[in-house]
XYZ file of C-alpha atoms in Angstrom:
278
model
C -42.508 -2.302 -65.591
C -42.013 1.094 -66.145
C -38.109 1.913 -65.514
C -39.298 4.403 -62.859
C -40.036 1.887 -60.480
C -37.048 1.166 -58.079
C -37.314 -2.141 -56.200
C -35.233 -1.512 -53.504
C -37.573 1.150 -52.995
C -40.560 -0.775 -52.818
C -41.822 -1.360 -48.699
C -43.689 -4.521 -49.896
C -40.764 -6.451 -52.206
C -38.186 -5.237 -49.164
C -40.220 -6.555 -46.355
C -41.101 -10.167 -48.276
C -36.957 -10.245 -49.319
C -36.357 -9.520 -45.166
C -38.492 -12.107 -44.481
C -37.139 -14.016 -47.075
C -33.795 -14.081 -46.216
C -34.315 -14.286 -42.497
C -36.156 -17.739 -43.289
C -33.293 -19.040 -45.465
C -30.929 -18.534 -42.399
C -32.953 -20.567 -40.127
C -33.172 -22.871 -42.728
C -29.266 -22.942 -41.993
C -29.421 -22.251 -38.609
C -28.412 -19.387 -39.004
C -30.140 -17.637 -35.944
C -27.728 -14.312 -35.881
C -28.729 -13.563 -39.940
C -32.436 -14.618 -38.777
C -32.299 -12.029 -36.016
C -31.082 -9.039 -37.979
C -33.624 -9.243 -40.975
C -35.981 -9.212 -38.167
C -34.617 -5.975 -35.954
C -34.385 -3.680 -38.938
C -38.799 -5.100 -39.342
C -38.593 -3.777 -36.178
C -36.791 -0.211 -36.831
C -37.848 0.262 -40.304
C -41.688 -1.007 -39.916
C -42.299 -0.169 -36.442
C -46.002 1.816 -36.006
C -45.309 5.410 -36.496
C -42.392 5.518 -39.097
C -43.599 6.922 -42.444
C -42.461 3.535 -44.314
C -45.035 1.936 -41.850
C -47.531 4.198 -42.843
C -46.894 3.530 -46.626
C -46.708 -0.593 -45.895
C -49.983 -0.390 -44.446
C -51.347 0.766 -46.964
C -49.706 -0.875 -49.438
C -50.821 -4.050 -47.927
C -54.413 -3.116 -47.220
C -54.774 -2.781 -51.264
C -52.537 -6.178 -51.934
C -54.927 -8.286 -49.625
C -58.342 -6.721 -50.347
C -60.944 -8.410 -52.050
C -64.353 -6.838 -53.585
C -66.804 -8.341 -54.919
C -67.252 -4.985 -57.700
C -66.120 -2.937 -59.209
C -67.807 0.452 -57.741
C -66.469 -0.881 -54.565
C -62.905 -1.314 -55.675
C -62.807 2.043 -57.577
C -64.033 3.720 -54.072
C -61.103 2.049 -52.269
C -58.541 3.184 -55.182
C -59.984 6.420 -54.356
C -59.367 6.026 -50.871
C -55.932 5.301 -51.505
C -55.405 8.228 -53.807
C -56.182 10.740 -50.721
C -54.823 8.223 -48.370
C -51.256 8.323 -49.663
C -51.061 12.278 -48.918
C -50.903 11.801 -44.805
C -47.228 10.857 -45.252
C -44.587 13.386 -45.288
C -42.884 11.914 -48.992
C -39.505 13.686 -47.600
C -39.388 11.515 -44.806
C -40.527 9.075 -46.769
C -37.778 8.828 -48.828
C -35.215 9.779 -46.775
C -36.015 6.456 -44.070
C -35.985 4.535 -47.565
C -32.827 5.432 -47.978
C -31.820 4.523 -44.502
C -33.301 1.253 -44.796
C -31.172 0.304 -48.367
C -28.303 1.549 -46.306
C -29.293 -0.398 -43.267
C -29.476 -3.541 -45.361
C -26.581 -3.375 -47.534
C -24.486 -2.588 -44.182
C -25.830 -5.449 -41.244
C -27.551 -7.775 -43.996
C -24.244 -8.066 -46.202
C -26.032 -9.377 -48.867
C -24.799 -8.770 -52.194
C -27.700 -10.835 -53.645
C -30.455 -9.864 -51.190
C -32.636 -7.471 -53.299
C -32.064 -10.194 -56.632
C -34.769 -12.617 -54.135
C -37.607 -12.980 -56.521
C -41.032 -12.208 -55.000
C -43.802 -14.214 -56.443
C -46.434 -11.493 -57.182
C -43.835 -9.000 -58.523
C -45.382 -7.822 -61.395
C -48.516 -6.833 -58.434
C -46.229 -4.867 -56.112
C -44.340 -2.956 -58.740
C -47.914 -1.500 -60.132
C -48.684 -0.675 -56.215
C -45.570 1.120 -56.126
C -46.119 2.343 -58.840
C -49.014 3.561 -57.966
C -48.999 5.169 -54.411
C -45.243 7.175 -56.130
C -47.915 8.968 -58.977
C -50.204 9.098 -56.731
C -48.474 11.081 -54.585
C -47.017 13.430 -56.838
C -50.101 14.554 -58.383
C -49.349 16.393 -61.162
C -46.094 15.297 -62.000
C -47.557 11.584 -62.523
C -48.060 9.753 -65.871
C -51.634 9.779 -66.362
C -51.953 7.117 -69.290
C -50.143 4.927 -66.554
C -51.622 5.960 -63.978
C -55.109 4.724 -65.511
C -53.220 1.695 -66.765
C -52.678 0.659 -63.820
C -55.850 1.534 -61.597
C -57.223 -1.245 -64.280
C -54.631 -3.548 -63.362
C -55.226 -2.745 -59.692
C -58.320 -3.039 -59.681
C -58.799 -6.614 -61.349
C -56.375 -8.071 -58.754
C -58.454 -6.923 -56.066
C -61.321 -8.620 -57.463
C -59.202 -11.635 -57.227
C -60.022 -13.934 -54.460
C -57.319 -14.078 -51.774
C -56.053 -16.136 -49.413
C -56.170 -12.824 -46.427
C -58.573 -10.507 -47.132
C -58.516 -7.496 -45.752
C -60.081 -3.241 -46.176
C -58.516 -0.073 -45.975
C -59.921 0.335 -42.008
C -57.647 -3.161 -40.834
C -55.207 -1.342 -39.432
C -52.977 -4.930 -38.678
C -50.252 -6.003 -40.992
C -49.084 -9.280 -41.196
C -45.474 -9.643 -40.660
C -44.118 -12.628 -41.400
C -41.090 -14.754 -41.598
C -40.258 -18.198 -41.978
C -38.677 -19.957 -39.870
C -37.750 -23.897 -38.710
C -36.099 -25.681 -36.409
C -34.843 -29.316 -36.532
C -35.287 -32.565 -34.395
C -32.273 -34.656 -34.588
C -33.757 -37.715 -36.389
C -33.796 -38.560 -40.177
C -37.505 -36.443 -40.200
C -36.393 -33.467 -38.515
C -33.048 -33.112 -40.049
C -34.408 -32.630 -43.264
C -34.575 -28.754 -44.006
C -38.243 -27.349 -43.926
C -40.095 -24.986 -46.440
C -40.060 -21.209 -46.634
C -43.695 -21.106 -45.278
C -44.970 -19.651 -42.114
C -48.093 -20.596 -40.013
C -51.095 -18.429 -38.592
C -49.144 -18.443 -35.089
C -45.859 -17.343 -36.179
C -46.837 -14.909 -38.120
C -48.790 -13.441 -35.417
C -45.767 -13.730 -33.760
C -43.810 -11.529 -35.541
C -46.189 -8.783 -36.304
C -47.536 -8.425 -32.116
C -43.212 -7.714 -31.485
C -43.088 -5.386 -33.927
C -46.332 -3.736 -32.398
C -44.618 -3.920 -29.008
C -47.889 -6.389 -27.777
C -46.735 -10.282 -27.643
C -48.893 -11.696 -25.175
C -46.684 -13.335 -22.767
C -49.161 -16.555 -22.117
C -49.165 -16.967 -25.689
C -45.227 -17.534 -25.277
C -45.558 -19.739 -22.106
C -48.553 -21.940 -24.672
C -46.264 -22.014 -27.074
C -43.208 -23.425 -24.434
C -45.431 -25.647 -22.691
C -46.227 -27.466 -26.503
C -43.162 -27.786 -27.369
C -42.141 -29.807 -23.942
C -44.701 -31.904 -24.106
C -44.454 -32.598 -27.850
C -40.976 -33.610 -27.050
C -42.100 -36.311 -23.729
C -44.759 -37.962 -25.881
C -41.851 -38.127 -29.141
C -39.794 -39.926 -25.448
C -41.958 -42.018 -24.614
C -42.712 -43.967 -28.280
C -38.985 -44.484 -29.014
C -36.079 -46.832 -27.469
C -33.494 -45.708 -29.719
C -30.364 -44.292 -26.961
C -28.908 -42.300 -30.119
C -32.525 -40.161 -30.799
C -32.636 -40.080 -26.529
C -29.932 -38.652 -26.214
C -30.815 -35.790 -28.852
C -34.145 -35.094 -27.828
C -32.513 -34.122 -24.184
C -30.286 -32.183 -25.961
C -33.701 -30.182 -27.973
C -35.507 -30.371 -24.482
C -32.470 -28.556 -22.717
C -32.584 -25.651 -25.011
C -36.425 -25.471 -24.976
C -36.541 -25.584 -21.204
C -33.974 -22.606 -21.177
C -36.470 -20.416 -23.386
C -37.556 -17.948 -21.408
C -41.045 -16.511 -22.172
C -40.486 -12.964 -19.896
C -37.305 -11.677 -21.763
C -37.925 -11.262 -25.211
C -35.442 -10.119 -27.899
C -34.925 -10.309 -31.232
C -32.842 -13.404 -30.638
C -35.968 -14.629 -28.150
C -38.381 -14.116 -30.601
C -36.952 -16.092 -33.751
C -36.913 -18.999 -30.860
C -40.511 -19.063 -30.112
C -40.949 -19.097 -34.169
C -39.019 -21.759 -33.716
C -40.870 -23.489 -30.961
C -43.920 -22.780 -32.876
C -42.795 -25.413 -35.865
C -41.241 -27.546 -33.428
C -44.642 -28.326 -31.811
C -46.746 -28.631 -34.810
C -44.409 -30.915 -36.854
C -44.698 -33.337 -33.169
C -48.045 -33.293 -32.992
C -48.477 -34.030 -36.939
C -46.035 -36.918 -36.283
C -48.678 -38.244 -33.529
C -51.576 -38.279 -36.115
């Protein structure tokens, strides 16, 4: 990519790296670091910030699938106009503050070196947003080239499709939890399920449904009860009692950064338990 692309100021890359760092922390049972990452997301990617405005547009272009060149070109043209709803000066101030907070709060020298699967696409998108915003200062040859690459990307089928009208961004963190037996002591992967994605999205937007949290807790409790009934191992039963006590202490009415992490862990827990029953 062009030397003008700075991955530390790429709203998509930084977002994914925050989620990945939270994931790695939770695999290591480091809830404190995971909470720091989710707190940074909530602060800088919340509705009303310039970063959030750019991130929404970034995500729409990243996730939209079009069936024709004509539709893709129209969407790209709309996106070119959309970049001018941002305050460029405030956006750069927010990005500088975001980088500073990551360096100070996360304090991980390898944070910005975390790999991103579709790095070239992310870099192309951010470079286009920057060039569109600069208008006359843009590299027109590069803009034409990158818009062509973006169009080809948009024509590819994607797991999650959006349009530029979609105001919902999927804020995702990969979270895990352990149940103390051989299976559950293994560290789970870094793929989030849809319920966990929805939890992060709703939490950042301040729109978490308390009834959904209660349902998550009940499903985890039922799964633990079924596992308890299916084993005679005293060692496992003692460990299950410890897990059960932790689950019982989680209150759906008290939701902060630590709380949302716990409910995302509960989501993974009940799904693992339900899969075990199949």
